[in-house]
Amino acid sequence: MPVKTGLVVSMTLIYAALSFAALADAVELKEIVVTGTRTEKPILETPVRTELVTRGDIEKTHARDLKQALEDVPGLLLKRIHGKSGYEVWLQGLDSNRVLVVLNGEPITPSTGSTVDLSQIGATDIERIEIVKGATSALYGSSAMGGVINVITRRPTRPLAWSLGADAGSYGDKNLSGEATDLTARHLSGNFSLKRSHVYLQLNGDVREFDGFDLNPASYATEGDEGVKANLDLRLGWIPNAHTEIYLAPRYYTEDLSTRFSTFAPGVGDIRKVKREDAERRHTTLGAERRFNDGGRLRGWLVSDHWRDRTRQDVIATPVVEQQRDAAIDLYRAELQWDRLWGDSRLFTSGLVVGHERLMQDKTENGQRVEEVSGKTTHSVEAYLQDDIFLPGRWELVPGLRLQDDSDFGFYAAPKLNALYTPAWFDDLTTHIRVGYGRGYRVPNLKERFYVFDHSGLGYMVLGNLGLVPESADSFQAGIEFARPGIFYADINLFHNRIRDIIDTDLNPAKTAAQGLQIFEYRNIGRALTQGVELAANYRVDARLGLRGSYTLLDSEDRTTGKTLTQRPRHQIKAGMDYARADWGTTFTLRGIYQSEEFVDSQNRIESPAWMTWDVKVTQAISRGVTIYAGIDNLGNVHRAPDGETDFRPEEGRFIYLGARFDG
């Protein structure tokens, strides 16, 4: 069905979604966002469309990590990372390898070499999340072809503040213990902040512990990981005067997870195995910012990010570990940004970035080293320029350019152009029209070139490829939004992305036949197209009740074969309802997600079924500083079939939990 036909369907479905969706808090139309232009702007006035998840949204939905915090964003797809624990994010039909996740605008080392695991970022430290869709490489560089998700962390707002929260829940009959009443997932979080005239401190801790779950209790294999994920984040700041800030922000993450699986051997039967993964990230930022009396600003930061990961595949009946793989990824980055006002109608932004990355990997089998990727490195120098021009007649024009020189792939220039028009069509309704073009560009990362992703125990391996060339894309965005502050907000957005030299995995028949395993290699496959429309609306009915609904239509095509791209549902509806009684201290939240069928194979012969889930949340203030909350995630217990390799429905079934938070 072409996009024009889909527009008719989309209008029908969005009205249906709004008829039962609700939102207690209308969009915060005065919120300041920074991601689209790298400068502060009210969300309605930014020329680059920006979607926002606030701290209030996070607390209202009881989100425990970044994955859960992003679930309500229109058009956003959250998918299990293949062969690993955790979740990744797709935007506008472009997968996670092409979506850049940053922390306060700073890079995060992807835990698998190219994909950031959203479940590794605890929600306790998040103040807000800004989402910009479409190619933004002109400002953020390689890997931002599909868009940018910028996680903004919390800052102290009071002289002294603290909070402590805990919750626990059960997967019912899917618990590995076999006891439905066991609390098999537990969460503990806390933060402490101190603010004085010239210094501040923000400390956040978050621990998520799991006993795992099993969609088929009769089988040995399990779906849900057993183990722990933990974050500890600190930010120390010195503010010598009203114009200057210097800060140090060390962050630490660790995980210890295990999953059971089995493989079949002729004449032996099922061989029971355990996959264990231990990992840690040490991330440190040293930054400074200076604001000038003329409205200009100079800021910069130094970032070091170190990821260590050890995975083991162990046959439980033997005394040795059959396979162990150790990987290390180190990232160093320095960035300097200068913003300068030129007169009353122009704001010029420029920046310089220097980056260095290193990958190391070892593999041992039965205690013997069999392969090594030693010290593979890449480095780059980048510069970006942007001119924010306010034109007569309600126009704002923002051209930009990023220049990149990569040690392995040479020089490239990525331009962008955004425009905002604010017509005076209605006296009491604010209207904005946005159009944009961006050139996306992504160099092959070290994983795609050198990494060996060995799942031979599961029957396959993925190999790196030194012959890869960079990807490029043209991204077009256009939209119109209407807002009546505090009451109503709606927007319609069209997108069109054309990608060339896509890097993806493909089966190597010769190596498969030689090794008796499915051997996949990274290759430049060809060209692809993603396009569609997103509609979203929020409406406050009264002081207690508001409405939310969104619909996304996605068309995708492999332009070499003419087939639809895999794992991209054509239709998605998201809806919700929040009802708040301030006099009772009660908030009731309802969220629903529908996704249509999606193709599993590139020949479009196998489809994963459509699905729909509902989440119910209740928050109750008991007294000053004491809150209890409870919820049911996936109320209808919709999940994929056990051992369903071609079933992409949710992996987690119904989850019931109860928690409490204390604030001081």
XYZ file of C-alpha atoms in Angstrom:
664
model
C 0.000 0.000 0.000
C 1.606 3.320 -1.056
C 2.084 6.169 1.373
C -0.782 8.234 -0.128
C -3.245 5.444 0.586
C -1.695 5.012 4.012
C -2.474 8.632 4.851
C -6.183 7.873 4.708
C -5.703 4.853 6.963
C -3.540 6.870 9.332
C -6.145 9.578 9.805
C -8.794 6.989 10.618
C -6.609 5.170 13.129
C -5.411 8.282 14.904
C -8.969 9.372 15.541
C -9.688 5.903 16.902
C -6.638 6.097 19.144
C -7.611 9.488 20.497
C -11.119 8.296 21.323
C -9.772 6.153 24.159
C -6.322 7.648 24.893
C -5.647 10.099 27.694
C -2.804 12.111 29.177
C -2.866 13.905 32.526
C -0.025 16.273 31.683
C -0.249 18.168 28.426
C 3.010 18.698 26.562
C 5.240 21.116 28.424
C 5.267 23.717 25.691
C 7.790 25.941 27.487
C 10.388 23.178 27.943
C 13.854 24.113 26.693
C 15.516 21.596 24.342
C 19.038 21.546 22.923
C 19.489 18.480 20.711
C 18.150 19.682 17.344
C 20.412 22.723 17.016
C 22.872 22.179 19.938
C 21.603 25.496 21.351
C 18.799 26.171 23.855
C 15.345 26.753 22.380
C 11.740 26.385 23.601
C 10.420 23.093 22.263
C 7.766 24.715 20.060
C 10.253 27.195 18.602
C 13.040 24.819 17.588
C 13.361 24.533 13.797
C 14.282 20.842 14.167
C 11.345 18.768 15.427
C 12.181 17.455 18.895
C 10.168 15.017 21.003
C 10.496 15.041 24.759
C 10.231 12.589 27.657
C 10.201 14.489 30.960
C 11.108 13.464 34.494
C 7.398 13.529 35.269
C 6.752 10.993 32.488
C 9.465 8.725 33.881
C 8.076 8.803 37.419
C 4.475 8.426 36.299
C 5.212 5.261 34.304
C 7.607 3.868 36.959
C 10.343 3.433 34.316
C 13.378 1.559 35.631
C 15.725 2.107 32.679
C 16.061 4.043 29.430
C 14.226 1.352 27.454
C 11.113 1.660 29.589
C 11.333 5.465 29.582
C 11.171 5.515 25.745
C 8.223 3.153 25.285
C 5.624 5.906 24.714
C 7.537 7.851 22.020
C 5.550 7.808 18.736
C 7.027 5.694 15.943
C 9.952 4.483 18.027
C 10.671 0.720 17.837
C 12.284 -1.108 20.752
C 13.798 -4.477 19.885
C 15.749 -7.194 21.645
C 19.430 -7.121 20.693
C 19.978 -10.288 18.687
C 22.089 -12.803 20.578
C 22.630 -10.462 23.534
C 20.850 -9.251 26.631
C 19.058 -5.922 26.408
C 17.209 -3.638 24.003
C 18.050 -1.364 21.098
C 16.118 1.480 19.444
C 15.062 2.006 15.796
C 13.852 5.327 14.333
C 11.951 5.889 11.071
C 12.705 2.334 9.954
C 16.473 2.715 10.469
C 17.987 0.220 12.876
C 20.004 0.885 16.024
C 23.368 0.880 14.208
C 22.170 4.121 12.603
C 20.677 5.765 15.706
C 23.051 7.718 17.937
C 22.453 7.556 21.701
C 24.323 10.254 23.634
C 24.524 11.326 27.273
C 24.355 15.122 27.692
C 25.489 15.286 24.065
C 28.483 13.045 24.788
C 29.066 9.658 23.132
C 28.509 6.301 24.834
C 30.524 3.270 23.777
C 28.057 0.747 22.308
C 28.217 -2.454 24.332
C 28.138 -4.636 21.206
C 30.391 -2.443 19.070
C 27.614 -0.613 17.233
C 24.448 -0.724 19.349
C 23.785 0.928 22.712
C 21.850 -1.330 25.097
C 19.113 0.907 26.514
C 18.565 -1.354 29.519
C 22.091 -0.563 30.749
C 21.142 3.056 31.500
C 19.154 3.336 34.718
C 16.306 5.863 34.860
C 17.210 7.295 38.280
C 19.734 9.743 36.805
C 17.562 10.902 33.876
C 16.048 14.397 33.967
C 14.665 14.313 30.424
C 15.181 12.629 27.050
C 15.207 14.497 23.729
C 14.539 12.622 20.494
C 15.385 14.028 17.050
C 14.493 11.844 14.064
C 16.160 11.839 10.657
C 19.716 12.420 9.486
C 21.521 14.792 11.826
C 25.087 13.851 10.903
C 25.856 17.496 10.183
C 25.808 18.120 13.929
C 26.521 14.737 15.505
C 28.655 12.849 13.010
C 28.750 9.210 12.028
C 26.012 6.858 13.316
C 23.332 9.592 13.444
C 21.688 8.672 10.120
C 18.397 7.657 11.718
C 18.392 10.266 14.470
C 19.696 11.131 17.920
C 18.470 10.236 21.398
C 19.988 12.626 23.923
C 19.724 11.621 27.601
C 19.954 14.705 29.838
C 20.961 13.863 33.412
C 19.660 15.395 36.632
C 21.121 18.506 38.293
C 20.576 19.755 41.860
C 17.742 22.251 42.262
C 17.605 22.541 46.098
C 20.263 23.046 48.789
C 19.760 19.468 49.989
C 17.611 16.696 48.521
C 17.481 12.928 48.568
C 15.212 10.071 47.548
C 15.118 6.318 47.979
C 12.888 3.935 46.040
C 12.356 0.193 45.839
C 10.000 -2.058 43.916
C 9.659 -5.761 43.213
C 7.458 -7.902 41.029
C 6.640 -11.285 39.572
C 6.175 -12.881 36.145
C 3.638 -15.269 37.675
C 3.718 -18.760 36.210
C 6.717 -17.729 34.055
C 8.997 -17.413 37.113
C 11.970 -19.768 36.947
C 11.306 -20.751 40.557
C 7.930 -22.160 39.590
C 6.267 -20.092 42.335
C 3.997 -17.354 40.994
C 4.177 -15.404 44.253
C 7.990 -15.099 44.239
C 9.294 -11.553 43.662
C 11.698 -12.432 40.884
C 12.586 -8.916 39.657
C 13.754 -6.307 42.141
C 14.769 -2.676 41.793
C 16.492 -0.320 44.231
C 17.303 3.306 43.421
C 18.462 6.388 45.251
C 19.858 9.852 44.709
C 21.451 12.535 46.831
C 22.092 16.136 45.810
C 23.753 19.092 47.454
C 23.820 22.633 46.108
C 25.691 25.606 47.522
C 26.503 29.018 46.071
C 29.607 27.869 44.162
C 29.577 24.067 44.239
C 27.127 21.221 43.750
C 27.043 17.431 43.956
C 24.646 14.933 42.368
C 24.948 11.219 43.229
C 22.643 8.548 41.774
C 22.572 4.790 42.221
C 20.382 2.190 40.536
C 20.374 -1.620 40.951
C 18.130 -3.964 38.922
C 18.193 -7.619 39.958
C 16.523 -10.480 38.063
C 15.852 -14.153 38.738
C 14.884 -14.687 35.099
C 11.732 -16.021 33.470
C 10.806 -18.864 31.136
C 8.055 -18.840 28.519
C 8.005 -22.642 28.599
C 8.639 -23.928 32.160
C 8.866 -27.503 30.828
C 12.021 -26.693 28.830
C 15.585 -26.268 30.070
C 16.203 -23.131 27.996
C 15.233 -19.741 29.443
C 14.348 -16.389 27.891
C 14.783 -13.907 30.732
C 18.294 -13.239 32.022
C 19.223 -14.065 35.590
C 21.573 -11.634 37.311
C 22.074 -7.957 38.091
C 22.572 -4.591 36.347
C 23.789 -1.596 38.349
C 24.640 2.075 37.737
C 26.508 4.549 39.933
C 26.706 8.120 38.632
C 28.363 11.166 40.182
C 28.591 14.774 39.052
C 30.678 17.393 40.883
C 30.426 21.003 39.771
C 32.184 24.263 40.560
C 30.479 27.558 39.641
C 32.965 30.345 40.437
C 30.633 33.008 38.996
C 27.310 33.378 37.214
C 28.897 32.766 33.798
C 31.224 29.813 34.403
C 30.867 26.136 35.285
C 33.493 23.392 35.571
C 32.393 19.828 36.258
C 33.645 16.275 36.657
C 31.230 13.394 35.971
C 32.441 9.809 36.547
C 29.924 7.033 35.788
C 30.121 3.304 36.413
C 28.006 0.410 35.114
C 28.290 -3.319 35.782
C 26.296 -6.404 34.850
C 26.496 -10.094 35.684
C 23.970 -12.151 33.706
C 23.337 -15.770 32.766
C 20.936 -17.605 30.456
C 20.325 -21.319 29.903
C 20.182 -22.925 26.446
C 20.794 -26.309 24.843
C 22.045 -27.700 21.534
C 21.253 -31.028 19.917
C 24.018 -33.508 19.051
C 23.223 -36.675 17.009
C 23.554 -39.784 19.153
C 23.825 -37.689 22.305
C 20.637 -35.629 22.433
C 20.259 -32.183 23.986
C 23.446 -30.789 25.536
C 22.605 -28.375 28.331
C 24.649 -25.184 28.455
C 24.843 -21.872 30.293
C 25.796 -18.564 28.718
C 27.293 -16.097 31.210
C 28.175 -12.469 30.582
C 30.120 -10.134 32.859
C 30.613 -6.549 31.759
C 31.467 -3.106 33.059
C 31.699 0.430 31.714
C 33.797 3.246 33.202
C 32.856 6.608 31.736
C 34.401 9.928 32.811
C 33.710 13.440 31.564
C 35.624 16.614 32.443
C 33.842 19.655 31.089
C 33.621 23.441 31.294
C 31.298 26.161 30.049
C 31.669 29.917 29.833
C 28.829 32.284 28.904
C 29.561 35.813 27.715
C 27.688 39.059 28.243
C 26.927 39.345 24.525
C 24.939 36.069 24.610
C 27.733 33.891 23.272
C 29.004 30.697 24.842
C 32.142 28.554 24.810
C 32.015 25.005 26.139
C 34.042 21.859 25.846
C 34.617 18.469 27.359
C 37.016 15.543 27.483
C 35.455 12.047 27.533
C 36.970 8.649 28.209
C 34.757 5.570 27.979
C 35.988 2.027 28.632
C 33.886 -1.089 28.042
C 34.957 -4.572 29.167
C 32.929 -7.666 28.365
C 33.475 -11.381 29.049
C 31.078 -14.013 27.664
C 31.288 -17.737 28.379
C 29.494 -20.739 26.912
C 29.732 -23.624 29.366
C 28.464 -27.194 29.101
C 27.244 -27.809 32.654
C 28.171 -31.515 32.577
C 31.892 -30.812 32.028
C 34.468 -29.339 34.461
C 35.908 -26.793 31.981
C 34.553 -23.706 30.235
C 34.266 -24.690 26.584
C 34.389 -21.171 25.158
C 35.295 -17.748 26.543
C 35.515 -14.440 24.748
C 36.961 -11.203 26.167
C 36.371 -7.876 24.439
C 37.543 -4.358 25.275
C 36.423 -1.126 23.618
C 38.097 2.161 24.549
C 36.852 5.549 23.374
C 38.519 8.941 23.869
C 36.966 12.166 22.653
C 37.573 15.891 22.967
C 35.035 18.467 21.799
C 34.901 22.263 21.793
C 31.796 24.270 20.797
C 31.486 28.014 20.327
C 28.172 29.862 19.970
C 28.201 33.535 18.950
C 25.399 36.029 18.355
C 25.749 38.125 15.214
C 23.477 41.107 15.617
C 19.847 40.516 16.528
C 19.030 37.927 13.880
C 21.822 35.334 13.696
C 23.358 32.757 16.015
C 26.487 31.062 14.699
C 27.595 27.698 16.119
C 30.903 25.983 15.383
C 32.676 23.007 16.873
C 35.767 20.841 16.679
C 35.878 17.147 17.639
C 38.847 14.782 17.950
C 38.118 11.101 18.594
C 40.037 7.850 19.045
C 38.659 4.315 19.434
C 40.329 0.958 20.069
C 39.008 -2.621 19.953
C 40.646 -5.723 21.429
C 39.218 -9.253 21.479
C 40.469 -12.649 22.686
C 38.876 -16.070 22.419
C 39.771 -19.278 24.240
C 38.367 -22.780 23.831
C 38.865 -25.342 26.601
C 41.494 -23.037 28.101
C 43.476 -22.573 24.846
C 43.671 -19.253 23.001
C 42.464 -19.694 19.434
C 42.143 -16.160 18.070
C 42.911 -12.552 18.898
C 41.990 -9.106 17.606
C 44.771 -6.985 19.039
C 44.592 -3.229 19.328
C 42.590 -2.301 16.227
C 42.214 1.478 16.286
C 40.564 4.293 14.409
C 40.657 8.040 14.904
C 38.937 11.030 13.371
C 38.941 14.815 13.282
C 35.630 16.574 12.687
C 34.357 20.133 12.488
C 30.790 21.411 12.316
C 29.317 24.779 11.384
C 25.752 26.054 11.741
C 24.141 29.434 11.106
C 20.753 30.073 12.766
C 19.189 32.927 10.767
C 15.972 34.725 11.751
C 14.441 36.161 8.580
C 11.675 38.756 8.192
C 8.226 37.294 7.667
C 8.206 34.673 10.469
C 10.932 32.476 8.931
C 13.928 30.853 10.618
C 16.579 29.192 8.448
C 19.295 26.890 9.826
C 21.947 25.643 7.372
C 24.778 23.471 8.655
C 27.796 21.461 7.555
C 29.980 18.817 9.167
C 33.455 17.978 7.870
C 34.912 14.621 8.844
C 38.363 13.169 8.269
C 38.569 9.491 9.269
C 41.876 7.667 9.594
C 40.588 4.732 7.520
C 38.018 6.293 5.170
C 39.266 9.793 4.510
C 37.349 13.059 4.107
C 33.592 13.599 3.883
C 31.250 16.616 4.079
C 27.679 16.215 5.360
C 25.338 19.214 4.874
C 21.933 19.919 6.400
C 19.229 22.566 6.063
C 16.242 23.177 8.329
C 13.532 25.828 8.106
C 10.761 26.923 10.476
C 7.775 29.038 9.434
C 5.348 30.417 12.039
C 2.159 31.580 10.289
C -0.396 33.776 12.088
C -3.387 31.745 10.944
C -5.242 31.562 14.256
C -5.468 33.990 17.160
C -5.527 31.348 19.907
C -3.690 28.467 18.214
C 0.069 28.464 17.676
C 1.105 26.938 14.343
C 4.549 25.875 13.131
C 5.643 24.410 9.804
C 9.012 22.651 9.619
C 10.943 21.266 6.672
C 14.402 19.765 6.704
C 17.038 17.960 4.703
C 20.083 16.166 6.077
C 22.877 14.116 4.561
C 23.602 11.060 6.681
C 27.017 9.414 6.668
C 28.322 6.440 8.640
C 31.737 4.812 8.498
C 31.997 1.071 9.279
C 32.786 0.662 12.952
C 35.487 -1.577 14.372
C 32.987 -4.329 15.195
C 31.751 -4.532 11.601
C 35.317 -4.693 10.323
C 37.110 -6.892 12.864
C 34.776 -8.410 15.466
C 33.932 -12.130 15.578
C 30.486 -12.676 17.101
C 30.577 -16.372 17.896
C 27.319 -18.135 18.694
C 28.438 -21.495 17.345
C 26.620 -23.097 20.258
C 23.432 -21.709 18.730
C 24.472 -22.691 15.208
C 25.836 -19.451 13.746
C 28.694 -16.930 13.683
C 28.939 -13.326 12.451
C 32.287 -12.226 11.005
C 33.719 -8.766 10.408
C 34.735 -7.598 6.936
C 37.747 -5.403 6.128
C 36.334 -4.551 2.694
C 33.393 -2.441 3.877
C 32.842 1.118 2.617
C 30.881 3.917 4.360
C 27.103 4.252 4.143
C 25.365 7.469 3.127
C 21.760 8.673 3.190
C 19.497 11.538 2.195
C 16.828 12.346 4.765
C 13.812 14.596 4.120
C 11.435 15.712 6.894
C 8.314 17.908 6.743
C 5.649 18.591 9.311
C 3.062 20.932 10.772
C 2.075 21.305 14.419
C -0.743 23.079 16.239
C -0.711 23.987 19.928
C -2.911 25.700 22.450
C -0.633 25.867 25.511
C -1.853 23.747 28.392
C -4.815 22.343 26.432
C -4.021 20.877 23.032
C -1.101 19.801 20.869
C -1.099 17.932 17.541
C 1.379 17.378 14.738
C 1.644 15.603 11.397
C 5.092 14.703 10.065
C 6.234 13.109 6.811
C 9.650 11.481 6.395
C 11.588 10.022 3.475
C 15.030 8.393 3.843
C 17.177 6.961 1.040
C 20.200 4.925 2.121
C 23.116 3.735 -0.024
C 25.750 1.030 0.583
C 23.874 -0.334 3.594
C 26.006 -2.430 5.915
C 24.173 -5.562 6.984
C 24.834 -9.232 7.634
C 24.468 -11.778 4.839
C 24.937 -15.549 4.713
C 28.236 -16.772 3.195
C 27.302 -20.106 1.526
C 30.912 -21.265 0.967
C 32.027 -20.703 4.578
C 28.747 -22.159 5.842
C 29.318 -25.385 3.910
C 32.974 -25.594 4.988
C 32.359 -25.097 8.724
C 28.977 -26.758 9.194
C 27.587 -23.572 10.794
C 25.642 -20.646 9.451
C 28.396 -18.116 8.752
C 27.211 -14.529 8.330
C 29.459 -11.670 7.242
C 29.026 -7.915 7.253
C 28.634 -6.624 3.696
C 27.562 -3.515 1.819
C 24.235 -4.921 0.635
C 22.803 -2.152 -1.552
C 20.151 0.557 -1.339
C 17.081 0.975 0.844
C 14.141 3.313 1.311
C 12.102 4.122 4.414
C 9.256 6.611 4.344
C 6.008 7.293 6.096
C 3.892 9.552 8.236
C 3.594 10.131 11.966
C 0.568 11.693 13.632
C 0.438 12.537 17.322
C -1.884 14.524 19.576
C -2.238 15.394 23.269
C -5.408 16.903 24.701
C -6.185 17.983 28.252
C -9.884 17.379 28.899
C -9.836 19.092 32.287
C -7.566 19.458 35.313
C -7.793 15.717 35.995
C -7.863 14.054 32.595
C -5.967 14.444 29.348
C -5.583 12.558 26.057
C -2.674 11.107 24.119
C -2.579 9.146 20.872
C -0.207 8.556 17.971
C -0.151 6.599 14.743
C 2.829 5.761 12.526
C 2.692 4.416 8.987
C 6.029 3.025 7.771
C 6.878 1.964 4.225
C 10.261 0.335 3.657
C 11.892 -1.213 0.609
C 15.073 -2.986 -0.358
C 15.638 -1.056 -3.581
C 17.747 -3.867 -5.015
C 15.081 -6.593 -4.713
C 11.921 -4.512 -4.355
C 11.011 -6.407 -1.174
C 9.912 -4.915 2.140
C 12.713 -4.641 4.689
C 12.533 -7.089 7.574
C 11.439 -6.311 11.156
C 9.640 -3.104 10.226
C 5.920 -3.155 11.125
C 3.821 -1.105 8.738
C 1.442 0.230 11.378
C 1.981 1.315 14.953
C -0.495 2.906 17.369
C 0.387 4.205 20.813
C -2.243 5.503 23.221
C -2.581 6.253 26.898
C -4.699 7.705 29.650
C -3.692 9.562 32.821
C -6.222 10.505 35.455
C -4.996 12.573 38.408
C -6.809 13.511 41.605
C -4.690 16.082 43.402
C -7.049 16.045 46.399
C -6.491 12.286 46.779
C -2.818 12.332 45.771
C -3.642 9.663 43.182
C -2.514 9.235 39.576
C -3.838 6.467 37.320
C -2.003 5.769 34.057
C -2.954 3.522 31.153
C -0.688 2.890 28.152
C -1.289 0.775 25.055
C 0.857 -0.204 22.059
C -0.232 -1.919 18.837
C 2.181 -3.122 16.144
C 1.165 -4.835 12.927
C 2.821 -7.849 11.321
C 6.453 -7.611 10.235
C 8.465 -9.706 7.811
C 11.087 -12.055 9.229
C 12.934 -12.944 6.008
C 14.234 -10.807 3.148
C 12.056 -12.721 0.640
C 8.892 -11.677 2.534
C 7.640 -15.228 2.962
C 7.527 -15.388 6.777
C 5.664 -12.923 8.988
C 5.831 -12.340 12.714
C 2.277 -11.776 14.039
C 0.749 -8.464 15.075
C 0.437 -7.746 18.785
C -1.025 -5.333 21.298
C -0.138 -4.732 24.950
C -1.584 -2.622 27.782
C 0.188 -1.332 30.892
C -1.638 -0.087 33.985
C 0.071 2.146 36.592
C -1.174 3.632 39.875
C 0.732 6.128 42.034
C -0.508 7.167 45.484
C 0.949 9.835 47.783
C 0.658 8.644 51.398
C 2.094 11.650 53.194
C 4.642 14.357 52.596
C 7.624 12.656 50.958
C 6.115 9.130 50.940
C 4.669 7.573 47.780
C 3.604 4.043 46.944
C 3.041 2.734 43.434
C 1.987 -0.439 41.660
C 1.424 -1.644 38.140
C 0.812 -4.416 35.682
C 2.974 -4.442 32.562
C 1.576 -6.396 29.598
C -1.854 -6.843 31.163
C -2.977 -9.320 28.493
C 0.160 -11.515 28.866
C 0.982 -11.204 25.154
C 4.374 -12.717 24.314
C 6.170 -14.640 21.622
C 5.852 -18.394 21.325
C 8.426 -20.432 23.297
C 11.445 -21.127 21.079
C 9.829 -18.909 18.444
C 12.800 -17.807 16.352
C 10.470 -16.128 13.806
C 8.194 -14.541 16.413
C 9.107 -10.928 17.233
C 6.315 -10.252 19.707
C 7.361 -9.120 23.218
C 9.538 -11.550 25.143
C 8.311 -10.566 28.613
C 4.855 -11.732 29.656
C 2.652 -10.209 32.330
C 4.620 -8.532 35.133
C 2.958 -7.362 38.382
C 4.894 -5.145 40.803
C 4.616 -2.960 43.895
C 6.976 -0.232 45.093
C 7.538 2.758 47.362
C 9.554 5.982 47.188
C 10.720 8.292 49.979
C 11.735 11.874 49.188
C 13.463 14.349 51.425
